[in-house]
mmCIF file of C-alpha atoms in Angstrom:
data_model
loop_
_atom_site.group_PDB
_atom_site.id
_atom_site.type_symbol
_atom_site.label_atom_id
_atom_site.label_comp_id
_atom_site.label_asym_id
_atom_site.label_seq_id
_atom_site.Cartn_x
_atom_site.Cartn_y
_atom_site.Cartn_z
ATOM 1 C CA UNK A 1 46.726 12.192 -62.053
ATOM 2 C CA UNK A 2 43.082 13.174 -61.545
ATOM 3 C CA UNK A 3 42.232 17.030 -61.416
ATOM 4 C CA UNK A 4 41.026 18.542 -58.886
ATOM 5 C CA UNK A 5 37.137 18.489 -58.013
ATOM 6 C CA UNK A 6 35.582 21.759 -59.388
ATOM 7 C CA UNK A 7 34.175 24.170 -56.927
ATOM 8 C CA UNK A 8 30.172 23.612 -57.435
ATOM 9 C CA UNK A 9 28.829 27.681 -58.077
ATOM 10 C CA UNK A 10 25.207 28.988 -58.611
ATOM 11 C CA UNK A 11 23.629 29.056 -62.285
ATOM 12 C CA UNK A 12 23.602 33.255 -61.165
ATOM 13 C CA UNK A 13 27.418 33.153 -59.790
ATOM 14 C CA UNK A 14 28.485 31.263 -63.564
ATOM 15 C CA UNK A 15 27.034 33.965 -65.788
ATOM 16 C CA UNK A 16 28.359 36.811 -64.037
ATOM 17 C CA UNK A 17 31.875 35.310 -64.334
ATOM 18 C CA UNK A 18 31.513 34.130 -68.263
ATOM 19 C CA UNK A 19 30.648 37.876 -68.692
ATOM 20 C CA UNK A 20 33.692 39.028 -67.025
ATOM 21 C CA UNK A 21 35.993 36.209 -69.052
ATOM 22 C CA UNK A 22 34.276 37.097 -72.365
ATOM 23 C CA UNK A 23 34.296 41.076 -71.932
ATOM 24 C CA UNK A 24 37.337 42.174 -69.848
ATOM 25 C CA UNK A 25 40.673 40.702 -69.865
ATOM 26 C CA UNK A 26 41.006 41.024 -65.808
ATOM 27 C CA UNK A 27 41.117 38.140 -63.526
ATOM 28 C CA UNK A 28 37.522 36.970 -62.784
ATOM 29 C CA UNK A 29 35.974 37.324 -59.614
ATOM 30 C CA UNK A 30 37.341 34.543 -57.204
ATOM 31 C CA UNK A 31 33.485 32.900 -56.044
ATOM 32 C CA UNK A 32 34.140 31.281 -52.915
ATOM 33 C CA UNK A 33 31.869 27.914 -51.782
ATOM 34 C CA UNK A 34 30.189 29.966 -49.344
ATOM 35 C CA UNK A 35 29.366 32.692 -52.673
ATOM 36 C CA UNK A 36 30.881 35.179 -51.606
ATOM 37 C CA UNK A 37 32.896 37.445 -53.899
ATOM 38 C CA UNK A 38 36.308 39.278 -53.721
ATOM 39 C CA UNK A 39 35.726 42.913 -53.790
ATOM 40 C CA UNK A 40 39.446 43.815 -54.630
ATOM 41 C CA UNK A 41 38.898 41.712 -57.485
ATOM 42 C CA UNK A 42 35.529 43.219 -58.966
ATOM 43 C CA UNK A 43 37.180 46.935 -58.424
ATOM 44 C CA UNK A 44 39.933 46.056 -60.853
ATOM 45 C CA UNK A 45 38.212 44.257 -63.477
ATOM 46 C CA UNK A 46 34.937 47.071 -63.772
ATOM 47 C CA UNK A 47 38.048 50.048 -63.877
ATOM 48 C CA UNK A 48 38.453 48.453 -67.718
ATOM 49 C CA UNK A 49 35.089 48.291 -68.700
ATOM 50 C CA UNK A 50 33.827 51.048 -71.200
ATOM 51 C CA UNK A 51 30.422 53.688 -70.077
ATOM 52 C CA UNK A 52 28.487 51.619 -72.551
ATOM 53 C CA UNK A 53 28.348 48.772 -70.065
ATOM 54 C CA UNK A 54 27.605 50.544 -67.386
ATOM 55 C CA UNK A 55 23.603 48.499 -67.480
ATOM 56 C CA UNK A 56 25.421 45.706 -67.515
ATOM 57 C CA UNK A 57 27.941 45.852 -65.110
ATOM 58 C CA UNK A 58 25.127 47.076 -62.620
ATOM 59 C CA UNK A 59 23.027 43.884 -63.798
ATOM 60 C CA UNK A 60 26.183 41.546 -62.901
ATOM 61 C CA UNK A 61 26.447 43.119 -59.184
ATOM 62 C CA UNK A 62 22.994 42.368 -58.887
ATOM 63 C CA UNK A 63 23.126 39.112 -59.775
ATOM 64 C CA UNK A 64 26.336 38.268 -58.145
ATOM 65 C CA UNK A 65 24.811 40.076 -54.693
ATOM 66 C CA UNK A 66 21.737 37.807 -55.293
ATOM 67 C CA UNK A 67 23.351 34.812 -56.260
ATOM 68 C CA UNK A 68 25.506 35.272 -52.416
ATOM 69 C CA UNK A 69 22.319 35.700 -50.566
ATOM 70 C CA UNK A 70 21.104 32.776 -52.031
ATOM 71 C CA UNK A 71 24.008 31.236 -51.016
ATOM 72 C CA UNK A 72 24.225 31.793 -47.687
ATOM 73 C CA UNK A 73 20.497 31.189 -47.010
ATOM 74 C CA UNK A 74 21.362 27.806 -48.088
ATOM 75 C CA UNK A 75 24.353 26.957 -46.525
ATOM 76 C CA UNK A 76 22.987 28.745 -43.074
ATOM 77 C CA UNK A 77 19.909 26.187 -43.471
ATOM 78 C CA UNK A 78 21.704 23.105 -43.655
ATOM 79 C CA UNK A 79 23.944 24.208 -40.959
ATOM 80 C CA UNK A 80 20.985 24.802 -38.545
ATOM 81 C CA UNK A 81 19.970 21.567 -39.962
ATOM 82 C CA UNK A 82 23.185 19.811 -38.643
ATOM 83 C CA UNK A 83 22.735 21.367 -35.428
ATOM 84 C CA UNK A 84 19.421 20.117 -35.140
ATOM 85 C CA UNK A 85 20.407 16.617 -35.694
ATOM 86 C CA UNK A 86 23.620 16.279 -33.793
ATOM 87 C CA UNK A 87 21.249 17.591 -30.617
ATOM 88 C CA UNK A 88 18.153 15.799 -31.496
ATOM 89 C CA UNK A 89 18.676 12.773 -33.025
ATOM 90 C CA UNK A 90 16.286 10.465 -34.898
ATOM 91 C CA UNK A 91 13.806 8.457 -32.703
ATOM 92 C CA UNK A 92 15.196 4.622 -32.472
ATOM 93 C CA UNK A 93 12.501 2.389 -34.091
ATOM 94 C CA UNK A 94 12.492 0.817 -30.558
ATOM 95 C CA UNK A 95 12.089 3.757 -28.534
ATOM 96 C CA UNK A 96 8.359 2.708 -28.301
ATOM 97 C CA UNK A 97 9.289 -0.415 -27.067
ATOM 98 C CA UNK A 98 11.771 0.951 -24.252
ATOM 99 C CA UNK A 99 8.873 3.336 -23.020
ATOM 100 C CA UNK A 100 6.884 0.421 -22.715
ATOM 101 C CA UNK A 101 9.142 -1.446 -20.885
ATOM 102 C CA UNK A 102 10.054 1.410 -18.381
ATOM 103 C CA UNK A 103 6.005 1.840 -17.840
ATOM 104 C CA UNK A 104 5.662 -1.587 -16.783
ATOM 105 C CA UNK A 105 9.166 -1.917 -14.671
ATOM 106 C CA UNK A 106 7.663 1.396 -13.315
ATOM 107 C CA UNK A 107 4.070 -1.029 -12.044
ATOM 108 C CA UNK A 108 5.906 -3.160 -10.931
ATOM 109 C CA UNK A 109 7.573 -1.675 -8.533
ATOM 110 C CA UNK A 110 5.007 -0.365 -7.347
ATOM 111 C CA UNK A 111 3.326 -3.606 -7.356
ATOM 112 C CA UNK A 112 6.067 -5.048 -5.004
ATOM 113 C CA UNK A 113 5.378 -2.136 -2.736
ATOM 114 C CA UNK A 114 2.014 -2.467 -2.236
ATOM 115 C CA UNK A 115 2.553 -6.457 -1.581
ATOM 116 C CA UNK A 116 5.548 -5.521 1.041
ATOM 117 C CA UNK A 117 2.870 -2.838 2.290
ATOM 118 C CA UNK A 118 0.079 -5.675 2.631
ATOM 119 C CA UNK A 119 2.215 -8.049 4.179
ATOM 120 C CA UNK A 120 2.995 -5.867 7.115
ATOM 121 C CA UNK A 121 -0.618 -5.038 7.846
ATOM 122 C CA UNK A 122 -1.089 -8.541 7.780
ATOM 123 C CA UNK A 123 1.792 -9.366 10.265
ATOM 124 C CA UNK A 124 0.642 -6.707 12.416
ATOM 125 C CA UNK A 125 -2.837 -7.892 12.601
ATOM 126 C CA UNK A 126 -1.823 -11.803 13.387
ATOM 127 C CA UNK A 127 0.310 -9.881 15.960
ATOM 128 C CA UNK A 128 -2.565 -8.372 17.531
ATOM 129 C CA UNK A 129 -4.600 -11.652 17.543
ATOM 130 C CA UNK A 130 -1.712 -13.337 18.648
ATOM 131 C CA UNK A 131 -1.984 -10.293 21.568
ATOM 132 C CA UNK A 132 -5.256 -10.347 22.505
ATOM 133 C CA UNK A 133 -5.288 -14.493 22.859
ATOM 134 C CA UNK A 134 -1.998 -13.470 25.354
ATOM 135 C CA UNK A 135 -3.273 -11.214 27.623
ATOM 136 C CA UNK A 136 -4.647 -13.818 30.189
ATOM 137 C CA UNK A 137 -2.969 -14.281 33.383
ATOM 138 C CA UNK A 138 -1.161 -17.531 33.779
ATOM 139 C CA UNK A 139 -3.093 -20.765 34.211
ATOM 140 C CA UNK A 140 -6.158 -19.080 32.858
ATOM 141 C CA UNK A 141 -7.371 -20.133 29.494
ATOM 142 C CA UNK A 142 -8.887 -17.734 26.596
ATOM 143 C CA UNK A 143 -12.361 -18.955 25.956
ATOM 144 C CA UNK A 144 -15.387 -16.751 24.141
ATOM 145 C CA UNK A 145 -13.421 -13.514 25.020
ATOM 146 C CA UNK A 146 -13.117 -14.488 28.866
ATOM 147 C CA UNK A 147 -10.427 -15.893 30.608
ATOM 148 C CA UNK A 148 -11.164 -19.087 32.965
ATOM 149 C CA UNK A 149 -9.444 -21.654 35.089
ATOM 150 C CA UNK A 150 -10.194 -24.390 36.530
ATOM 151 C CA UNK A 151 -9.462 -25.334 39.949
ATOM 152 C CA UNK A 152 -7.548 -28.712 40.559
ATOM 153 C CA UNK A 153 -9.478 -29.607 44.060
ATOM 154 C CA UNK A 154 -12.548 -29.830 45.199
ATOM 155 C CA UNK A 155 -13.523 -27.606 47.890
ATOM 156 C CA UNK A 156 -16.979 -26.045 49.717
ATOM 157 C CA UNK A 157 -18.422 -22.819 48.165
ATOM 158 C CA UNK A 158 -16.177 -20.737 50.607
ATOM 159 C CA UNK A 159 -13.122 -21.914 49.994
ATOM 160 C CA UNK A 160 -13.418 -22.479 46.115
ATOM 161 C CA UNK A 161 -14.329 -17.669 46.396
ATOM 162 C CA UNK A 162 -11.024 -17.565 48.172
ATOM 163 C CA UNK A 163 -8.927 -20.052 45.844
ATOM 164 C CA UNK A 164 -10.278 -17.777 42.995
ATOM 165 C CA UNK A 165 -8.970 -14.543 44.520
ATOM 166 C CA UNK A 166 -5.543 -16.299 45.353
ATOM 167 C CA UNK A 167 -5.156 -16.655 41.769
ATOM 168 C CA UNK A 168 -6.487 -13.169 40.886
ATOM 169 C CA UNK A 169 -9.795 -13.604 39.778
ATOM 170 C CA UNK A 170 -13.671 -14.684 40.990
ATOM 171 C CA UNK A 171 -15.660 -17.462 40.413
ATOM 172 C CA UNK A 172 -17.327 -16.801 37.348
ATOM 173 C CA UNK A 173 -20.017 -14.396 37.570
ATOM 174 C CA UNK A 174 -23.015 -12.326 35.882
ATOM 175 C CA UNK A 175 -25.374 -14.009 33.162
ATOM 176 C CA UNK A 176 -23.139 -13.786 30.005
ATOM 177 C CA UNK A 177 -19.826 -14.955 32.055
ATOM 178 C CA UNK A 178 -22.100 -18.102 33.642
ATOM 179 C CA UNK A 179 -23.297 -19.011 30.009
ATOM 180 C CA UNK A 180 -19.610 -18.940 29.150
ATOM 181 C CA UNK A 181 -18.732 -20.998 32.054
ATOM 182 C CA UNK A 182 -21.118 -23.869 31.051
ATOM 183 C CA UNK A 183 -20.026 -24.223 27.511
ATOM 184 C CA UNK A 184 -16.448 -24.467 29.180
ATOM 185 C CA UNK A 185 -17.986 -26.810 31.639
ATOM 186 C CA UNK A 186 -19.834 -29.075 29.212
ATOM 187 C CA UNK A 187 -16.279 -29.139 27.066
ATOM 188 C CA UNK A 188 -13.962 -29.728 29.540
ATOM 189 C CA UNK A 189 -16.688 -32.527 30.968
ATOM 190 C CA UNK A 190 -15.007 -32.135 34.117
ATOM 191 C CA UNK A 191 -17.229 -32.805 38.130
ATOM 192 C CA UNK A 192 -19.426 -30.216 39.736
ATOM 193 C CA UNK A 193 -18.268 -26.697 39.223
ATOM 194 C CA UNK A 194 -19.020 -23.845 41.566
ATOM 195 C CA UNK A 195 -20.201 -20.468 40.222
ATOM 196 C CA UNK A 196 -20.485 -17.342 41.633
ATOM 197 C CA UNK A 197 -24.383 -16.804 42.580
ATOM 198 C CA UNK A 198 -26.166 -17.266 45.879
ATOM 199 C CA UNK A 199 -28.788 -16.894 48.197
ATOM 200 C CA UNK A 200 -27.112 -16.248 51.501
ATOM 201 C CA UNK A 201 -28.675 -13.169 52.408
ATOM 202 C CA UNK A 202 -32.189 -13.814 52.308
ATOM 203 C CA UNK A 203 -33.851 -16.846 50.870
ATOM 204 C CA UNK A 204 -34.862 -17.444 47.228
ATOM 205 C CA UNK A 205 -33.176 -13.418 46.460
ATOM 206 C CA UNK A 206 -30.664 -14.766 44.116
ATOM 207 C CA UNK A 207 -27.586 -12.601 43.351
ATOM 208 C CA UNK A 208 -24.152 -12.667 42.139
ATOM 209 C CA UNK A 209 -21.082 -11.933 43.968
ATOM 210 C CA UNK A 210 -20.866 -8.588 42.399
ATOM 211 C CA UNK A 211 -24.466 -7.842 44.073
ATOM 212 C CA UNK A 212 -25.912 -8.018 40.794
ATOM 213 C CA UNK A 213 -29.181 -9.896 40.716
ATOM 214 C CA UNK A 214 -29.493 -13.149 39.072
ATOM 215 C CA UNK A 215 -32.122 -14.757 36.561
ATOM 216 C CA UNK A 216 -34.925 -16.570 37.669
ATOM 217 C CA UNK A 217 -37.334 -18.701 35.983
ATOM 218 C CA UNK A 218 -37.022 -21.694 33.291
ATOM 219 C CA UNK A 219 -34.834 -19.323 30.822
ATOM 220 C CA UNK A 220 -31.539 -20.073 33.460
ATOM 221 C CA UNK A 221 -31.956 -22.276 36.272
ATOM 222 C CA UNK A 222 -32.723 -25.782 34.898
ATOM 223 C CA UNK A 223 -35.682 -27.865 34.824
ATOM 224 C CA UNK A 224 -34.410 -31.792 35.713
ATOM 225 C CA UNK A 225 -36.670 -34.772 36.804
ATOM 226 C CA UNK A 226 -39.664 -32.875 37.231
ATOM 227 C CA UNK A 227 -38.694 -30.305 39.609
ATOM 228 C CA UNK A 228 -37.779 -26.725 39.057
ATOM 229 C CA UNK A 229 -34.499 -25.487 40.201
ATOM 230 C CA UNK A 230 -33.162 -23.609 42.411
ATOM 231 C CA UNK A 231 -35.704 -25.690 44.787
ATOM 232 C CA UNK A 232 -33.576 -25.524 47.977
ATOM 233 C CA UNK A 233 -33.634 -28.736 48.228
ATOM 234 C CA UNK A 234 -35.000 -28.698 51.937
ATOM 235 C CA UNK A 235 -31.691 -29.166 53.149
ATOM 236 C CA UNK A 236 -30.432 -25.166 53.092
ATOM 237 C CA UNK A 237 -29.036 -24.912 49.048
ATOM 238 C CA UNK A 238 -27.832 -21.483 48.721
ATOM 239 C CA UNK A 239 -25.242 -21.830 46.261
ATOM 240 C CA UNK A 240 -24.806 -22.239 42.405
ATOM 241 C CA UNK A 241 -23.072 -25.033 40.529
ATOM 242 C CA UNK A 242 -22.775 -26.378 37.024
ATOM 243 C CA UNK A 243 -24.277 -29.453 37.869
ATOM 244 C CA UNK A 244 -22.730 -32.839 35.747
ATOM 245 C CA UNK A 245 -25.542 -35.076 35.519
ATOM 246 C CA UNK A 246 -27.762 -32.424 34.032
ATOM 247 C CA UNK A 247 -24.995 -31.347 30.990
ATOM 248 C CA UNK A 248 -23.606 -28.770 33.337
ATOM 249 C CA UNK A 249 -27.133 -26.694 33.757
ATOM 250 C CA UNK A 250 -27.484 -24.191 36.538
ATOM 251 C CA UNK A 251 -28.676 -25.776 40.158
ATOM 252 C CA UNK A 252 -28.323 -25.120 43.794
ATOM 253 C CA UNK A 253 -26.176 -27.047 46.344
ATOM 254 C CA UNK A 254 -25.603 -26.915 49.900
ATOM 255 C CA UNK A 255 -22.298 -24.437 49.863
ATOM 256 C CA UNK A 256 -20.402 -26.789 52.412
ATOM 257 C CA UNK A 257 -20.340 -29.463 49.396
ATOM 258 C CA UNK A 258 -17.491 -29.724 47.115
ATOM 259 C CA UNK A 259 -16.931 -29.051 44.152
ATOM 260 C CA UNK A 260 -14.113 -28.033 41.563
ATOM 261 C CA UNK A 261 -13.965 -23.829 41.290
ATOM 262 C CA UNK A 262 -14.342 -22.300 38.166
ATOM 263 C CA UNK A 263 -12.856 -19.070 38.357
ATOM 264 C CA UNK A 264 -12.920 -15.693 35.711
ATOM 265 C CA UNK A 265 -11.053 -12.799 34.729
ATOM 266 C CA UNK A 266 -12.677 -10.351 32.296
ATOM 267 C CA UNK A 267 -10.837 -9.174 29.712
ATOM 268 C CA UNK A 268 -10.431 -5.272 28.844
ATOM 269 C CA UNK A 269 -11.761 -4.933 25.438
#
Protein backbone atom coordinates (compact mmCIF):
# COMPACT_ATOMS: atom_id res chain seq x y z
CA UNK A 1 0.00 0.00 0.00
CA UNK A 2 1.54 3.35 -0.95
CA UNK A 3 1.99 6.03 1.91
CA UNK A 4 0.54 8.86 1.99
CA UNK A 5 1.88 12.02 -0.05
CA UNK A 6 3.96 14.19 2.38
CA UNK A 7 2.70 17.61 3.15
CA UNK A 8 5.25 19.93 0.99
CA UNK A 9 6.62 22.72 4.01
CA UNK A 10 9.04 25.73 3.61
CA UNK A 11 12.99 25.18 3.91
CA UNK A 12 12.18 27.92 7.18
CA UNK A 13 8.97 25.79 8.47
CA UNK A 14 11.54 22.27 8.33
CA UNK A 15 14.27 23.68 10.55
CA UNK A 16 12.16 25.05 13.12
CA UNK A 17 10.49 21.62 13.52
CA UNK A 18 13.97 19.42 13.37
CA UNK A 19 14.90 21.80 16.28
CA UNK A 20 11.90 21.01 18.21
CA UNK A 21 12.31 16.95 17.39
CA UNK A 22 16.05 17.09 18.22
CA UNK A 23 15.78 19.36 21.51
CA UNK A 24 12.42 18.74 23.28
CA UNK A 25 10.62 15.59 23.55
CA UNK A 26 7.02 17.42 22.92
CA UNK A 27 4.95 16.89 19.93
CA UNK A 28 6.21 19.19 17.10
CA UNK A 29 4.37 21.96 15.87
CA UNK A 30 1.53 20.65 13.50
CA UNK A 31 2.56 23.08 10.04
CA UNK A 32 -0.48 23.23 8.15
CA UNK A 33 -0.31 23.61 3.95
CA UNK A 34 -1.42 27.03 4.30
CA UNK A 35 1.91 27.48 7.11
CA UNK A 36 0.26 28.20 9.64
CA UNK A 37 1.19 26.88 13.09
CA UNK A 38 -0.73 25.50 16.16
CA UNK A 39 -0.27 27.78 19.00
CA UNK A 40 -1.52 25.21 21.68
CA UNK A 41 1.13 23.17 20.39
CA UNK A 42 4.22 25.66 20.52
CA UNK A 43 2.98 26.69 24.30
CA UNK A 44 3.54 23.13 25.43
CA UNK A 45 6.63 22.19 23.80
CA UNK A 46 8.71 25.86 24.78
CA UNK A 47 7.21 25.15 28.76
CA UNK A 48 10.20 22.23 28.58
CA UNK A 49 12.82 24.08 27.17
CA UNK A 50 15.68 25.26 29.59
CA UNK A 51 16.63 29.59 30.00
CA UNK A 52 19.69 28.73 28.00
CA UNK A 53 17.59 28.50 24.87
CA UNK A 54 15.77 31.21 25.34
CA UNK A 55 17.93 32.95 21.80
CA UNK A 56 16.91 30.17 20.26
CA UNK A 57 13.54 29.58 20.91
CA UNK A 58 12.97 33.39 20.02
CA UNK A 59 15.00 32.66 16.65
CA UNK A 60 12.49 29.61 15.87
CA UNK A 61 9.25 31.98 16.36
CA UNK A 62 10.83 34.18 14.07
CA UNK A 63 11.42 31.97 11.59
CA UNK A 64 8.30 30.00 11.91
CA UNK A 65 6.25 33.65 11.85
CA UNK A 66 8.34 34.37 8.68
CA UNK A 67 8.21 31.20 7.11
CA UNK A 68 3.82 31.70 7.49
CA UNK A 69 3.97 35.06 5.92
CA UNK A 70 5.78 33.71 3.26
CA UNK A 71 3.33 31.31 3.01
CA UNK A 72 0.41 33.01 2.71
CA UNK A 73 1.82 35.66 0.33
CA UNK A 74 2.17 32.77 -1.88
CA UNK A 75 -0.77 30.93 -1.65
CA UNK A 76 -2.91 34.45 -1.65
CA UNK A 77 -1.00 35.11 -5.12
CA UNK A 78 -1.88 32.14 -6.88
CA UNK A 79 -5.33 32.38 -5.62
CA UNK A 80 -5.77 35.93 -7.09
CA UNK A 81 -4.12 34.29 -9.94
CA UNK A 82 -7.00 31.70 -10.32
CA UNK A 83 -9.43 34.34 -10.03
CA UNK A 84 -7.94 36.18 -12.68
CA UNK A 85 -8.10 33.38 -15.07
CA UNK A 86 -11.43 31.81 -14.39
CA UNK A 87 -12.81 35.67 -15.17
CA UNK A 88 -10.46 36.52 -17.88
CA UNK A 89 -9.53 33.85 -19.82
CA UNK A 90 -6.74 33.47 -22.39
CA UNK A 91 -7.32 35.21 -25.80
CA UNK A 92 -8.37 32.32 -28.49
CA UNK A 93 -5.62 32.32 -31.20
CA UNK A 94 -8.64 33.15 -33.46
CA UNK A 95 -10.06 35.92 -31.67
CA UNK A 96 -8.29 38.14 -34.32
CA UNK A 97 -9.92 36.42 -36.88
CA UNK A 98 -13.58 36.68 -35.31
CA UNK A 99 -13.01 40.57 -34.92
CA UNK A 100 -12.29 40.60 -38.39
CA UNK A 101 -15.09 38.87 -39.43
CA UNK A 102 -17.62 40.89 -37.23
CA UNK A 103 -15.90 44.25 -38.85
CA UNK A 104 -16.70 43.19 -42.20
CA UNK A 105 -20.37 41.51 -41.43
CA UNK A 106 -20.62 44.95 -39.65
CA UNK A 107 -19.84 46.83 -43.68
CA UNK A 108 -21.82 44.93 -44.95
CA UNK A 109 -24.70 45.64 -43.55
CA UNK A 110 -24.29 48.71 -43.91
CA UNK A 111 -23.48 48.21 -47.43
CA UNK A 112 -26.97 46.60 -48.03
CA UNK A 113 -28.44 49.67 -46.45
CA UNK A 114 -27.07 52.13 -48.39
CA UNK A 115 -28.02 49.96 -51.72
CA UNK A 116 -31.81 49.54 -50.24
CA UNK A 117 -31.36 53.44 -49.49
CA UNK A 118 -30.24 54.10 -53.27
CA UNK A 119 -32.75 52.06 -54.72
CA UNK A 120 -35.59 54.02 -53.27
CA UNK A 121 -34.26 57.37 -54.40
CA UNK A 122 -34.04 55.84 -57.58
CA UNK A 123 -37.71 54.52 -57.62
CA UNK A 124 -38.84 57.73 -56.44
CA UNK A 125 -37.17 59.68 -59.08
CA UNK A 126 -38.48 57.27 -62.15
CA UNK A 127 -41.74 57.96 -60.21
CA UNK A 128 -41.49 61.54 -60.64
CA UNK A 129 -40.50 61.28 -64.37
CA UNK A 130 -43.03 58.85 -64.78
CA UNK A 131 -45.27 62.00 -63.07
CA UNK A 132 -44.31 64.74 -64.85
CA UNK A 133 -44.71 62.76 -68.48
CA UNK A 134 -48.55 62.12 -66.76
CA UNK A 135 -49.72 65.27 -66.01
CA UNK A 136 -51.22 66.08 -69.52
CA UNK A 137 -54.83 66.14 -69.98
CA UNK A 138 -56.22 63.33 -72.03
CA UNK A 139 -55.64 63.22 -75.78
CA UNK A 140 -52.82 65.65 -75.38
CA UNK A 141 -49.36 64.39 -75.96
CA UNK A 142 -46.03 65.37 -73.85
CA UNK A 143 -43.67 66.91 -76.31
CA UNK A 144 -40.46 69.37 -75.34
CA UNK A 145 -42.16 70.08 -71.91
CA UNK A 146 -45.60 71.15 -73.60
CA UNK A 147 -48.55 69.31 -74.03
CA UNK A 148 -50.24 69.26 -77.70
CA UNK A 149 -53.02 67.69 -79.65
CA UNK A 150 -53.91 67.46 -82.70
CA UNK A 151 -57.22 68.04 -84.06
CA UNK A 152 -58.85 65.20 -86.22
CA UNK A 153 -60.80 67.74 -88.77
CA UNK A 154 -60.13 70.34 -90.66
CA UNK A 155 -61.82 73.46 -89.91
CA UNK A 156 -61.48 77.59 -90.63
CA UNK A 157 -59.31 79.58 -88.13
CA UNK A 158 -62.51 80.22 -85.97
CA UNK A 159 -63.66 77.14 -85.42
CA UNK A 160 -60.24 75.24 -85.03
CA UNK A 161 -59.85 78.54 -81.42
CA UNK A 162 -63.12 77.07 -80.29
CA UNK A 163 -62.34 73.18 -80.85
CA UNK A 164 -59.15 74.01 -78.79
CA UNK A 165 -61.05 75.48 -75.83
CA UNK A 166 -63.63 72.51 -75.99
CA UNK A 167 -60.82 70.37 -75.18
CA UNK A 168 -59.26 72.73 -72.59
CA UNK A 169 -56.57 74.34 -74.18
CA UNK A 170 -55.56 77.11 -77.18
CA UNK A 171 -54.08 76.80 -80.30
CA UNK A 172 -50.59 76.90 -79.70
CA UNK A 173 -49.27 80.18 -78.93
CA UNK A 174 -46.19 82.61 -78.09
CA UNK A 175 -42.67 82.14 -79.89
CA UNK A 176 -41.19 79.19 -77.86
CA UNK A 177 -44.73 77.17 -77.89
CA UNK A 178 -44.94 77.89 -82.01
CA UNK A 179 -41.26 76.57 -82.39
CA UNK A 180 -42.50 73.58 -80.42
CA UNK A 181 -45.48 73.23 -82.53
CA UNK A 182 -43.43 72.96 -85.80
CA UNK A 183 -41.03 70.34 -84.69
CA UNK A 184 -44.36 68.44 -83.70
CA UNK A 185 -45.68 69.46 -87.04
CA UNK A 186 -42.71 68.46 -89.17
CA UNK A 187 -42.79 64.89 -87.05
CA UNK A 188 -46.14 64.09 -87.14
CA UNK A 189 -45.97 65.23 -91.14
CA UNK A 190 -49.51 65.71 -90.86
CA UNK A 191 -51.74 68.82 -93.48
CA UNK A 192 -51.85 72.49 -92.70
CA UNK A 193 -51.94 73.27 -89.04
CA UNK A 194 -53.44 76.39 -87.56
CA UNK A 195 -51.58 78.37 -84.87
CA UNK A 196 -52.53 80.87 -82.71
CA UNK A 197 -51.24 84.37 -84.27
CA UNK A 198 -53.09 86.94 -86.33
CA UNK A 199 -53.63 90.09 -87.81
CA UNK A 200 -57.30 90.77 -87.36
CA UNK A 201 -57.15 93.92 -85.69
CA UNK A 202 -55.21 96.04 -87.81
CA UNK A 203 -53.19 94.97 -90.77
CA UNK A 204 -49.59 93.67 -90.80
CA UNK A 205 -49.73 94.22 -86.40
CA UNK A 206 -49.13 90.63 -85.79
CA UNK A 207 -50.06 89.21 -82.35
CA UNK A 208 -50.88 86.17 -80.53
CA UNK A 209 -54.04 85.22 -78.98
CA UNK A 210 -52.74 86.08 -75.63
CA UNK A 211 -52.21 89.82 -77.07
CA UNK A 212 -48.67 89.22 -77.02
CA UNK A 213 -46.91 90.53 -80.09
CA UNK A 214 -45.45 88.29 -82.57
CA UNK A 215 -41.96 88.14 -84.49
CA UNK A 216 -41.45 89.71 -87.59
CA UNK A 217 -38.80 89.52 -90.07
CA UNK A 218 -36.77 86.47 -91.77
CA UNK A 219 -35.79 85.00 -88.12
CA UNK A 220 -39.80 83.50 -87.94
CA UNK A 221 -42.01 83.95 -90.74
CA UNK A 222 -40.54 82.02 -93.72
CA UNK A 223 -38.95 83.01 -96.82
CA UNK A 224 -40.49 80.46 -99.81
CA UNK A 225 -40.29 81.02 -103.66
CA UNK A 226 -39.00 84.34 -103.52
CA UNK A 227 -41.46 86.11 -101.51
CA UNK A 228 -41.38 87.07 -97.90
CA UNK A 229 -44.06 85.92 -95.65
CA UNK A 230 -46.59 86.98 -94.02
CA UNK A 231 -47.30 88.82 -97.57
CA UNK A 232 -51.13 88.88 -97.29
CA UNK A 233 -51.40 87.35 -100.11
CA UNK A 234 -53.80 90.08 -101.67
CA UNK A 235 -56.61 88.04 -100.87
CA UNK A 236 -57.12 89.21 -96.88
CA UNK A 237 -54.44 86.46 -94.98
CA UNK A 238 -54.71 87.25 -91.42
CA UNK A 239 -54.03 84.07 -89.90
CA UNK A 240 -51.01 81.74 -89.05
CA UNK A 241 -50.43 78.17 -90.15
CA UNK A 242 -47.66 75.62 -90.25
CA UNK A 243 -47.66 75.47 -93.77
CA UNK A 244 -46.79 71.61 -95.40
CA UNK A 245 -45.15 72.33 -98.52
CA UNK A 246 -42.64 74.61 -96.89
CA UNK A 247 -41.52 71.78 -93.92
CA UNK A 248 -44.17 73.23 -91.70
CA UNK A 249 -42.59 77.03 -91.65
CA UNK A 250 -44.68 79.89 -90.40
CA UNK A 251 -47.14 81.60 -93.24
CA UNK A 252 -50.39 83.39 -93.46
CA UNK A 253 -53.74 82.04 -94.79
CA UNK A 254 -57.05 83.37 -95.34
CA UNK A 255 -58.72 82.29 -91.72
CA UNK A 256 -61.95 80.90 -93.52
CA UNK A 257 -59.50 78.05 -94.98
CA UNK A 258 -59.11 74.81 -93.32
CA UNK A 259 -56.88 73.38 -91.72
CA UNK A 260 -56.17 70.70 -88.89
CA UNK A 261 -55.90 72.67 -85.18
CA UNK A 262 -53.02 72.28 -83.23
CA UNK A 263 -53.89 73.00 -79.86
CA UNK A 264 -51.52 73.58 -76.32
CA UNK A 265 -51.61 73.30 -72.75
CA UNK A 266 -48.62 74.60 -70.77
CA UNK A 267 -47.39 72.70 -68.26
CA UNK A 268 -46.76 74.05 -64.53
CA UNK A 269 -43.17 73.58 -63.96
Amino acid sequence: MLAPPRQQTTPLQDSGVNFLRTHHRVNYARVTQRGEVSLRDFGRGFATISPSLTMHRKAVVLWLLTGAVVAGAILEQESAQDIFNNHFPPVSPNCSQSLTDLLLLRQEVRLDEMVKLLTDIRGSLASEGKKSTSTCPADFEAFEGLCLHLGPERTNWHDARKYCLSVGGTLVSGLRNAKIGRSFAQKSNADHMWIGGHDLFEEGRWEWLSGEAMPTGTSFWSYYLGVQQPNNGGDGEHCAVLYVPDNHNFHDFPCSWDCLPLCQVEVCA
